[in-house]
CSV table of N, CA, C and O in Angstrom, one decimal:
chain,number,residue,atom,x,y,z
D,1,MET,N,85.2,103.3,37.3
D,1,MET,CA,85.9,102.1,37.8
D,1,MET,C,85.6,101.0,36.9
D,1,MET,O,84.5,100.7,36.4
D,2,ALA,N,86.7,100.2,36.6
D,2,ALA,CA,86.6,99.1,35.7
D,2,ALA,C,85.7,98.0,36.4
D,2,ALA,O,85.7,97.8,37.6
D,3,LYS,N,85.0,97.3,35.5
D,3,LYS,CA,84.1,96.2,36.0
D,3,LYS,C,85.0,95.0,36.3
D,3,LYS,O,84.6,94.1,37.0
D,4,LYS,N,86.1,94.9,35.6
D,4,LYS,CA,86.9,93.7,35.7
D,4,LYS,C,88.4,94.1,35.8
D,4,LYS,O,88.8,95.1,35.1
D,5,LEU,N,89.2,93.4,36.6
D,5,LEU,CA,90.6,93.7,36.7
D,5,LEU,C,91.4,92.4,36.4
D,5,LEU,O,91.1,91.4,36.9
D,6,VAL,N,92.2,92.5,35.4
D,6,VAL,CA,93.1,91.4,35.0
D,6,VAL,C,94.5,91.8,35.4
D,6,VAL,O,95.0,92.8,35.0
D,7,ILE,N,95.1,90.9,36.2
D,7,ILE,CA,96.4,91.2,36.8
D,7,ILE,C,97.3,90.1,36.4
D,7,ILE,O,97.0,88.9,36.6
D,8,LYS,N,98.5,90.4,35.8
D,8,LYS,CA,99.5,89.4,35.4
D,8,LYS,C,100.6,89.7,36.4
D,8,LYS,O,101.2,90.7,36.4
D,9,VAL,N,101.0,88.6,37.1
D,9,VAL,CA,102.1,88.7,38.0
D,9,VAL,C,103.3,87.8,37.4
D,9,VAL,O,103.1,86.7,37.1
D,10,THR,N,104.4,88.5,37.2
D,10,THR,CA,105.6,87.8,36.6
D,10,THR,C,106.6,87.5,37.6
D,10,THR,O,107.5,86.7,37.3
D,11,ALA,N,106.5,88.0,38.8
D,11,ALA,CA,107.5,87.9,39.8
D,11,ALA,C,107.1,86.8,40.8
D,11,ALA,O,105.9,86.6,41.1
D,12,GLY,N,108.1,86.2,41.4
D,12,GLY,CA,107.8,85.2,42.5
D,12,GLY,C,108.8,85.5,43.6
D,12,GLY,O,109.0,86.7,44.0
D,13,ALA,N,109.4,84.5,44.2
D,13,ALA,CA,110.4,84.7,45.3
D,13,ALA,C,111.6,85.5,44.8
D,13,ALA,O,112.3,86.1,45.7
D,14,ASP,N,111.8,85.7,43.5
D,14,ASP,CA,112.9,86.4,43.0
D,14,ASP,C,112.7,87.9,43.2
D,14,ASP,O,113.7,88.7,43.2
D,15,ALA,N,111.4,88.4,43.3
D,15,ALA,CA,111.1,89.8,43.5
D,15,ALA,C,109.9,89.8,44.5
D,15,ALA,O,108.8,90.1,44.0
D,16,PRO,N,110.1,89.5,45.7
D,16,PRO,CA,109.0,89.3,46.7
D,16,PRO,C,108.1,90.5,46.8
D,16,PRO,O,106.9,90.3,47.0
D,17,GLU,N,108.6,91.7,46.8
D,17,GLU,CA,107.7,92.8,47.0
D,17,GLU,C,106.7,93.0,45.9
D,17,GLU,O,105.5,93.2,46.0
D,18,ARG,N,107.2,92.9,44.7
D,18,ARG,CA,106.4,93.0,43.5
D,18,ARG,C,105.4,91.9,43.4
D,18,ARG,O,104.2,92.1,43.1
D,19,CYS,N,105.8,90.7,43.8
D,19,CYS,CA,104.9,89.5,43.8
D,19,CYS,C,103.8,89.7,44.8
D,19,CYS,O,102.6,89.6,44.5
D,20,SER,N,104.2,90.1,46.0
D,20,SER,CA,103.2,90.3,47.1
D,20,SER,C,102.2,91.4,46.7
D,20,SER,O,101.0,91.3,47.0
D,21,GLN,N,102.7,92.5,46.1
D,21,GLN,CA,101.8,93.6,45.6
D,21,GLN,C,100.7,93.1,44.7
D,21,GLN,O,99.5,93.5,44.8
D,22,ALA,N,101.1,92.3,43.7
D,22,ALA,CA,100.1,91.7,42.8
D,22,ALA,C,99.0,90.9,43.5
D,22,ALA,O,97.8,91.1,43.2
D,23,PHE,N,99.4,90.0,44.3
D,23,PHE,CA,98.4,89.2,45.0
D,23,PHE,C,97.6,90.0,46.0
D,23,PHE,O,96.4,89.8,46.1
D,24,THR,N,98.2,91.0,46.6
D,24,THR,CA,97.5,91.9,47.6
D,24,THR,C,96.4,92.7,46.8
D,24,THR,O,95.3,92.8,47.2
D,25,VAL,N,96.8,93.3,45.7
D,25,VAL,CA,95.9,94.1,44.9
D,25,VAL,C,94.7,93.2,44.4
D,25,VAL,O,93.6,93.6,44.5
D,26,ALA,N,95.0,92.1,44.0
D,26,ALA,CA,94.0,91.1,43.5
D,26,ALA,C,93.0,90.8,44.6
D,26,ALA,O,91.8,90.8,44.4
D,27,ALA,N,93.5,90.5,45.8
D,27,ALA,CA,92.7,90.1,46.9
D,27,ALA,C,91.8,91.3,47.4
D,27,ALA,O,90.6,91.1,47.7
D,28,VAL,N,92.4,92.5,47.4
D,28,VAL,CA,91.7,93.7,47.8
D,28,VAL,C,90.6,94.0,46.8
D,28,VAL,O,89.4,94.3,47.2
D,29,ALA,N,90.9,93.8,45.5
D,29,ALA,CA,89.9,94.1,44.5
D,29,ALA,C,88.7,93.1,44.6
D,29,ALA,O,87.6,93.5,44.6
D,30,VAL,N,89.0,91.8,44.9
D,30,VAL,CA,88.0,90.8,45.0
D,30,VAL,C,87.1,91.2,46.2
D,30,VAL,O,85.9,91.2,46.2
D,31,ALA,N,87.8,91.6,47.3
D,31,ALA,CA,87.0,92.0,48.6
D,31,ALA,C,86.2,93.2,48.3
D,31,ALA,O,85.2,93.4,49.0
D,32,SER,N,86.5,94.0,47.4
D,32,SER,CA,85.8,95.2,47.0
D,32,SER,C,84.7,95.0,46.0
D,32,SER,O,84.0,95.9,45.6
D,33,GLY,N,84.5,93.8,45.6
D,33,GLY,CA,83.5,93.4,44.7
D,33,GLY,C,83.9,93.5,43.2
D,33,GLY,O,83.0,93.4,42.3
D,34,VAL,N,85.1,93.7,42.9
D,34,VAL,CA,85.6,93.8,41.5
D,34,VAL,C,85.8,92.3,41.0
D,34,VAL,O,86.4,91.5,41.7
D,35,GLU,N,85.4,92.1,39.8
D,35,GLU,CA,85.7,90.8,39.2
D,35,GLU,C,87.2,90.8,38.8
D,35,GLU,O,87.7,91.7,38.2
D,36,VAL,N,87.9,89.7,39.3
D,36,VAL,CA,89.4,89.7,39.2
D,36,VAL,C,89.8,88.4,38.5
D,36,VAL,O,89.3,87.3,38.8
D,37,SER,N,90.7,88.5,37.6
D,37,SER,CA,91.4,87.4,36.9
D,37,SER,C,92.9,87.6,37.1
D,37,SER,O,93.5,88.6,36.6
D,38,LEU,N,93.5,86.8,37.9
D,38,LEU,CA,94.9,86.8,38.2
D,38,LEU,C,95.7,85.8,37.4
D,38,LEU,O,95.3,84.6,37.4
D,39,TRP,N,96.7,86.2,36.7
D,39,TRP,CA,97.5,85.4,35.8
D,39,TRP,C,98.9,85.2,36.4
D,39,TRP,O,99.6,86.1,36.7
D,40,LEU,N,99.3,83.9,36.6
D,40,LEU,CA,100.6,83.6,37.1
D,40,LEU,C,101.5,83.3,35.9
D,40,LEU,O,101.2,82.4,35.1
D,41,THR,N,102.6,84.0,35.8
D,41,THR,CA,103.6,83.8,34.7
D,41,THR,C,105.0,83.9,35.3
D,41,THR,O,105.2,84.3,36.4
D,42,GLY,N,105.9,83.4,34.5
D,42,GLY,CA,107.3,83.5,35.0
D,42,GLY,C,107.5,82.8,36.4
D,42,GLY,O,106.9,81.7,36.6
D,43,GLU,N,108.2,83.4,37.3
D,43,GLU,CA,108.5,82.8,38.6
D,43,GLU,C,107.3,82.6,39.5
D,43,GLU,O,107.2,81.8,40.4
D,44,SER,N,106.2,83.4,39.2
D,44,SER,CA,105.0,83.2,40.0
D,44,SER,C,104.3,81.9,39.7
D,44,SER,O,103.4,81.5,40.4
D,45,SER,N,104.6,81.3,38.6
D,45,SER,CA,104.0,80.1,38.2
D,45,SER,C,104.0,79.0,39.3
D,45,SER,O,103.1,78.2,39.4
D,46,TRP,N,105.1,79.0,40.0
D,46,TRP,CA,105.3,78.0,41.1
D,46,TRP,C,104.2,78.1,42.1
D,46,TRP,O,103.9,77.1,42.8
D,47,PHE,N,103.5,79.2,42.3
D,47,PHE,CA,102.5,79.4,43.3
D,47,PHE,C,101.2,78.7,42.9
D,47,PHE,O,100.2,78.7,43.7
D,48,ALA,N,101.1,78.1,41.7
D,48,ALA,CA,100.0,77.3,41.3
D,48,ALA,C,100.0,75.9,41.9
D,48,ALA,O,99.0,75.2,41.9
D,49,LEU,N,101.2,75.6,42.5
D,49,LEU,CA,101.3,74.2,43.0
D,49,LEU,C,101.0,74.2,44.5
D,49,LEU,O,101.3,75.2,45.2
D,50,PRO,N,100.3,73.2,45.0
D,50,PRO,CA,100.0,73.1,46.4
D,50,PRO,C,101.2,73.2,47.3
D,50,PRO,O,102.3,72.7,47.0
D,51,GLY,N,101.1,74.0,48.4
D,51,GLY,CA,102.2,74.2,49.3
D,51,GLY,C,103.3,75.2,49.0
D,51,GLY,O,104.0,75.7,49.9
D,52,ARG,N,103.4,75.6,47.7
D,52,ARG,CA,104.4,76.5,47.3
D,52,ARG,C,104.2,77.9,47.9
D,52,ARG,O,105.2,78.6,48.3
D,53,ALA,N,103.0,78.4,48.0
D,53,ALA,CA,102.7,79.7,48.5
D,53,ALA,C,103.1,79.8,50.0
D,53,ALA,O,103.5,80.9,50.5
D,54,ALA,N,103.0,78.7,50.7
D,54,ALA,CA,103.3,78.7,52.2
D,54,ALA,C,104.8,78.9,52.4
D,54,ALA,O,105.2,79.3,53.5
D,55,GLU,N,105.6,78.7,51.4
D,55,GLU,CA,107.1,78.8,51.5
D,55,GLU,C,107.5,80.3,51.3
D,55,GLU,O,108.6,80.7,51.6
D,56,PHE,N,106.6,81.1,50.7
D,56,PHE,CA,106.9,82.5,50.4
D,56,PHE,C,106.8,83.3,51.7
D,56,PHE,O,105.9,83.3,52.5
D,57,GLU,N,107.8,84.1,51.9
D,57,GLU,CA,107.9,85.0,53.1
D,57,GLU,C,108.3,86.4,52.7
D,57,GLU,O,109.2,86.6,51.9
D,58,LEU,N,107.5,87.4,53.3
D,58,LEU,CA,107.8,88.8,53.1
D,58,LEU,C,107.3,89.5,54.4
D,58,LEU,O,106.1,89.5,54.7
D,59,PRO,N,108.2,90.1,55.1
D,59,PRO,CA,107.8,90.8,56.4
D,59,PRO,C,106.7,91.9,56.1
D,59,PRO,O,106.7,92.5,55.1
D,60,HIS,N,105.8,91.9,57.0
D,60,HIS,CA,104.7,92.9,56.9
D,60,HIS,C,103.7,92.7,55.8
D,60,HIS,O,103.0,93.6,55.4
D,61,ALA,N,103.7,91.5,55.2
D,61,ALA,CA,102.8,91.2,54.1
D,61,ALA,C,101.9,90.1,54.5
D,61,ALA,O,102.2,89.3,55.3
D,62,ALA,N,100.7,90.2,53.9
D,62,ALA,CA,99.7,89.1,54.2
D,62,ALA,C,100.2,87.8,53.7
D,62,ALA,O,100.9,87.7,52.7
D,63,PRO,N,99.9,86.7,54.4
D,63,PRO,CA,100.4,85.4,53.9
D,63,PRO,C,99.8,85.1,52.5
D,63,PRO,O,98.6,85.2,52.3
D,64,LEU,N,100.7,84.6,51.6
D,64,LEU,CA,100.3,84.3,50.3
D,64,LEU,C,99.2,83.3,50.2
D,64,LEU,O,98.3,83.4,49.4
D,65,PRO,N,99.2,82.2,51.0
D,65,PRO,CA,98.1,81.2,50.9
D,65,PRO,C,96.7,81.9,51.2
D,65,PRO,O,95.7,81.5,50.6
D,66,ASP,N,96.7,82.8,52.2
D,66,ASP,CA,95.4,83.5,52.5
D,66,ASP,C,95.0,84.4,51.3
D,66,ASP,O,93.8,84.4,51.0
D,67,LEU,N,95.9,85.0,50.7
D,67,LEU,CA,95.6,85.9,49.5
D,67,LEU,C,95.0,85.0,48.4
D,67,LEU,O,94.0,85.3,47.7
D,68,ILE,N,95.7,83.9,48.1
D,68,ILE,CA,95.3,83.0,47.1
D,68,ILE,C,93.8,82.4,47.3
D,68,ILE,O,93.0,82.4,46.5
D,69,ASP,N,93.6,82.1,48.6
D,69,ASP,CA,92.3,81.6,49.0
D,69,ASP,C,91.2,82.6,48.7
D,69,ASP,O,90.1,82.4,48.2
D,70,SER,N,91.5,83.9,49.1
D,70,SER,CA,90.6,85.0,48.9
D,70,SER,C,90.3,85.2,47.4
D,70,SER,O,89.1,85.4,47.0
D,71,ILE,N,91.3,85.2,46.6
D,71,ILE,CA,91.2,85.4,45.2
D,71,ILE,C,90.3,84.3,44.6
D,71,ILE,O,89.4,84.5,43.8
D,72,LEU,N,90.6,83.0,44.9
D,72,LEU,CA,89.9,81.9,44.3
D,72,LEU,C,88.4,81.8,44.8
D,72,LEU,O,87.6,81.3,44.1
D,73,ALA,N,88.2,82.4,46.0
D,73,ALA,CA,86.8,82.4,46.5
D,73,ALA,C,85.8,83.2,45.6
D,73,ALA,O,84.6,82.8,45.5
D,74,ALA,N,86.3,84.2,45.0
D,74,ALA,CA,85.4,85.1,44.2
D,74,ALA,C,86.0,85.5,42.9
D,74,ALA,O,85.3,86.3,42.1
D,75,GLY,N,87.2,85.1,42.6
D,75,GLY,CA,87.8,85.5,41.3
D,75,GLY,C,88.4,84.3,40.6
D,75,GLY,O,88.0,83.1,40.9
D,76,SER,N,89.4,84.5,39.8
D,76,SER,CA,90.0,83.3,39.1
D,76,SER,C,91.5,83.5,39.1
D,76,SER,O,92.0,84.6,39.1
D,77,ILE,N,92.2,82.4,39.0
D,77,ILE,CA,93.6,82.3,38.9
D,77,ILE,C,93.9,81.4,37.7
D,77,ILE,O,93.4,80.3,37.6
D,78,THR,N,94.8,81.9,36.8
D,78,THR,CA,95.2,81.2,35.6
D,78,THR,C,96.7,81.1,35.6
D,78,THR,O,97.4,82.1,35.8
D,79,LEU,N,97.2,79.9,35.2
D,79,LEU,CA,98.6,79.7,35.0
D,79,LEU,C,98.9,79.7,33.5
D,79,LEU,O,98.2,79.0,32.8
D,80,CYS,N,99.8,80.5,33.1
D,80,CYS,CA,100.2,80.6,31.7
D,80,CYS,C,100.6,79.2,31.2
D,80,CYS,O,101.4,78.5,31.8
D,81,THR,N,100.1,78.9,30.0
D,81,THR,CA,100.4,77.6,29.4
D,81,THR,C,101.9,77.3,29.1
D,81,THR,O,102.4,76.3,29.5
D,82,GLN,N,102.5,78.3,28.5
D,82,GLN,CA,104.0,78.1,28.2
D,82,GLN,C,104.8,78.1,29.5
D,82,GLN,O,105.7,77.3,29.6
D,83,CYS,N,104.4,78.9,30.5
D,83,CYS,CA,105.2,78.9,31.8
D,83,CYS,C,105.0,77.5,32.5
D,83,CYS,O,105.9,77.0,33.1
D,84,ALA,N,103.8,77.0,32.4
D,84,ALA,CA,103.5,75.7,33.0
D,84,ALA,C,104.4,74.6,32.3
D,84,ALA,O,105.0,73.8,33.0
D,85,ALA,N,104.4,74.6,31.0
D,85,ALA,CA,105.1,73.6,30.2
D,85,ALA,C,106.6,73.7,30.5
D,85,ALA,O,107.3,72.7,30.7
D,86,ARG,N,107.2,74.9,30.6
D,86,ARG,CA,108.6,75.1,30.9
D,86,ARG,C,109.0,74.5,32.3
D,86,ARG,O,110.1,74.1,32.5
D,87,ARG,N,108.0,74.5,33.2
D,87,ARG,CA,108.2,74.0,34.5
D,87,ARG,C,107.7,72.6,34.7
D,87,ARG,O,107.6,72.1,35.9
D,88,GLU,N,107.2,72.0,33.6
D,88,GLU,CA,106.6,70.6,33.7
D,88,GLU,C,105.4,70.5,34.7
D,88,GLU,O,105.3,69.5,35.3
D,89,ILE,N,104.6,71.6,34.7
D,89,ILE,CA,103.4,71.6,35.5
D,89,ILE,C,102.2,71.3,34.7
D,89,ILE,O,102.1,71.9,33.6
D,90,THR,N,101.4,70.4,35.1
D,90,THR,CA,100.2,70.0,34.4
D,90,THR,C,99.0,70.3,35.2
D,90,THR,O,99.1,70.7,36.3
D,91,GLU,N,97.8,70.2,34.5
D,91,GLU,CA,96.5,70.5,35.2
D,91,GLU,C,96.3,69.6,36.4
D,91,GLU,O,95.7,70.1,37.4
D,92,LYS,N,96.9,68.4,36.4
D,92,LYS,CA,96.7,67.6,37.6
D,92,LYS,C,97.6,68.0,38.8
D,92,LYS,O,97.3,67.6,39.9
D,93,ASP,N,98.5,68.9,38.5
D,93,ASP,CA,99.5,69.3,39.6
D,93,ASP,C,99.0,70.5,40.4
D,93,ASP,O,99.4,70.7,41.5
D,94,VAL,N,98.1,71.3,39.8
D,94,VAL,CA,97.8,72.6,40.3
D,94,VAL,C,96.8,72.6,41.4
D,94,VAL,O,96.0,71.6,41.6
D,95,ILE,N,96.7,73.7,42.2
D,95,ILE,CA,95.7,73.9,43.3
D,95,ILE,C,94.4,73.8,42.6
D,95,ILE,O,94.1,74.3,41.5
D,96,GLU,N,93.4,73.2,43.3
D,96,GLU,CA,92.0,73.2,42.8
D,96,GLU,C,91.5,74.6,42.6
D,96,GLU,O,91.7,75.5,43.4
D,97,GLY,N,91.0,74.8,41.4
D,97,GLY,CA,90.4,76.1,41.0
D,97,GLY,C,91.3,76.8,40.1
D,97,GLY,O,90.9,77.8,39.5
D,98,VAL,N,92.6,76.5,40.0
D,98,VAL,CA,93.6,77.1,39.1
D,98,VAL,C,93.5,76.5,37.7
D,98,VAL,O,93.5,75.3,37.6
D,99,ARG,N,93.3,77.3,36.7
D,99,ARG,CA,93.3,76.8,35.3
D,99,ARG,C,94.6,77.1,34.6
D,99,ARG,O,95.3,78.0,35.0
D,100,ILE,N,94.8,76.4,33.5
D,100,ILE,CA,96.0,76.7,32.7
D,100,ILE,C,95.4,77.2,31.3
D,100,ILE,O,94.6,76.5,30.7
D,101,ALA,N,95.9,78.3,30.9
D,101,ALA,CA,95.4,78.9,29.6
D,101,ALA,C,96.6,79.7,29.0
D,101,ALA,O,97.5,80.1,29.7
D,102,GLY,N,96.4,80.0,27.7
D,102,GLY,CA,97.5,80.7,27.0
D,102,GLY,C,97.2,82.2,26.7
D,102,GLY,O,96.2,82.8,27.2
D,103,ALA,N,98.1,82.8,26.0
D,103,ALA,CA,98.1,84.2,25.7
D,103,ALA,C,96.8,84.7,25.0
D,103,ALA,O,96.4,85.8,25.2
D,104,GLN,N,96.3,83.8,24.2
D,104,GLN,CA,95.0,84.2,23.5
D,104,GLN,C,93.9,84.5,24.5
D,104,GLN,O,93.2,85.5,24.4
D,105,VAL,N,93.8,83.7,25.5
D,105,VAL,CA,92.8,83.9,26.6
D,105,VAL,C,93.1,85.2,27.4
D,105,VAL,O,92.3,86.0,27.7
D,106,PHE,N,94.4,85.4,27.7
D,106,PHE,CA,94.8,86.6,28.4
D,106,PHE,C,94.5,87.9,27.6
D,106,PHE,O,93.9,88.8,28.1
D,107,VAL,N,94.8,87.9,26.3
D,107,VAL,CA,94.5,89.0,25.5
D,107,VAL,C,93.0,89.3,25.4
D,107,VAL,O,92.5,90.4,25.5
D,108,GLN,N,92.3,88.2,25.3
D,108,GLN,CA,90.8,88.3,25.2
D,108,GLN,C,90.3,88.9,26.5
D,108,GLN,O,89.4,89.8,26.4
D,109,GLU,N,90.7,88.5,27.6
D,109,GLU,CA,90.3,89.0,28.9
D,109,GLU,C,90.7,90.5,29.1
D,109,GLU,O,89.9,91.4,29.5
D,110,ALA,N,92.0,90.8,28.7
D,110,ALA,CA,92.5,92.1,28.9
D,110,ALA,C,91.9,93.2,28.0
D,110,ALA,O,91.8,94.4,28.4
D,111,MET,N,91.4,92.8,26.9
D,111,MET,CA,90.8,93.7,25.9
D,111,MET,C,89.3,93.9,26.0
D,111,MET,O,88.8,94.7,25.3
D,112,ALA,N,88.7,93.1,26.9
D,112,ALA,CA,87.3,93.2,27.0
D,112,ALA,C,86.8,94.6,27.5
D,112,ALA,O,87.6,95.3,28.3
D,113,ASP,N,85.7,95.1,27.1
D,113,ASP,CA,85.2,96.4,27.5
D,113,ASP,C,85.0,96.4,29.0
D,113,ASP,O,84.7,95.4,29.7
D,114,GLY,N,85.4,97.5,29.6
D,114,GLY,CA,85.2,97.7,31.1
D,114,GLY,C,86.3,97.0,31.9
D,114,GLY,O,86.2,96.8,33.1
D,115,THR,N,87.4,96.6,31.2
D,115,THR,CA,88.5,95.9,31.9
D,115,THR,C,89.7,96.7,32.0
D,115,THR,O,90.1,97.4,31.1
D,116,GLN,N,90.4,96.6,33.2
D,116,GLN,CA,91.7,97.3,33.4
D,116,GLN,C,92.7,96.2,33.6
D,116,GLN,O,92.4,95.2,34.4
D,117,ALA,N,93.8,96.3,33.0
D,117,ALA,CA,94.9,95.3,33.1
D,117,ALA,C,96.1,95.9,33.8
D,117,ALA,O,96.5,97.0,33.5
D,118,LEU,N,96.7,95.1,34.7
D,118,LEU,CA,97.9,95.5,35.4
D,118,LEU,C,98.9,94.4,35.3
D,118,LEU,O,98.5,93.2,35.3
D,119,VAL,N,100.2,94.8,35.2
D,119,VAL,CA,101.2,93.8,35.1
D,119,VAL,C,102.2,94.1,36.2
D,119,VAL,O,102.7,95.2,36.4
D,120,TYR,N,102.6,93.1,37.0
D,120,TYR,CA,103.5,93.2,38.1
D,120,TYR,C,104.7,92.3,37.8
D,120,TYR,O,104.6,91.3,37.3
């Protein structure tokens, strides 16, 4: 079993099932004691902003704000630098605990020994 799980979620409200799966897997991994780094890219970038996750709805899925809270409690959430810039999101705009970082940091995390990377 990988010691760390890096998950990149590219979907948001445009592909709700894929989006929800990424957040659910990340939260379950955190609850299982796995070190988790969740990356928000593309349309999922909006969920770095306060209140946006509460607008997300998917029947029979855990509420996105609860999943985000679980992930942040013991893992990390990173917003892609370019995705943030395209949406005019800055560090002062994001939920407390969310960082903004670029592809170099993602590659470094994903290539580390004992790491499994997933993309949704």
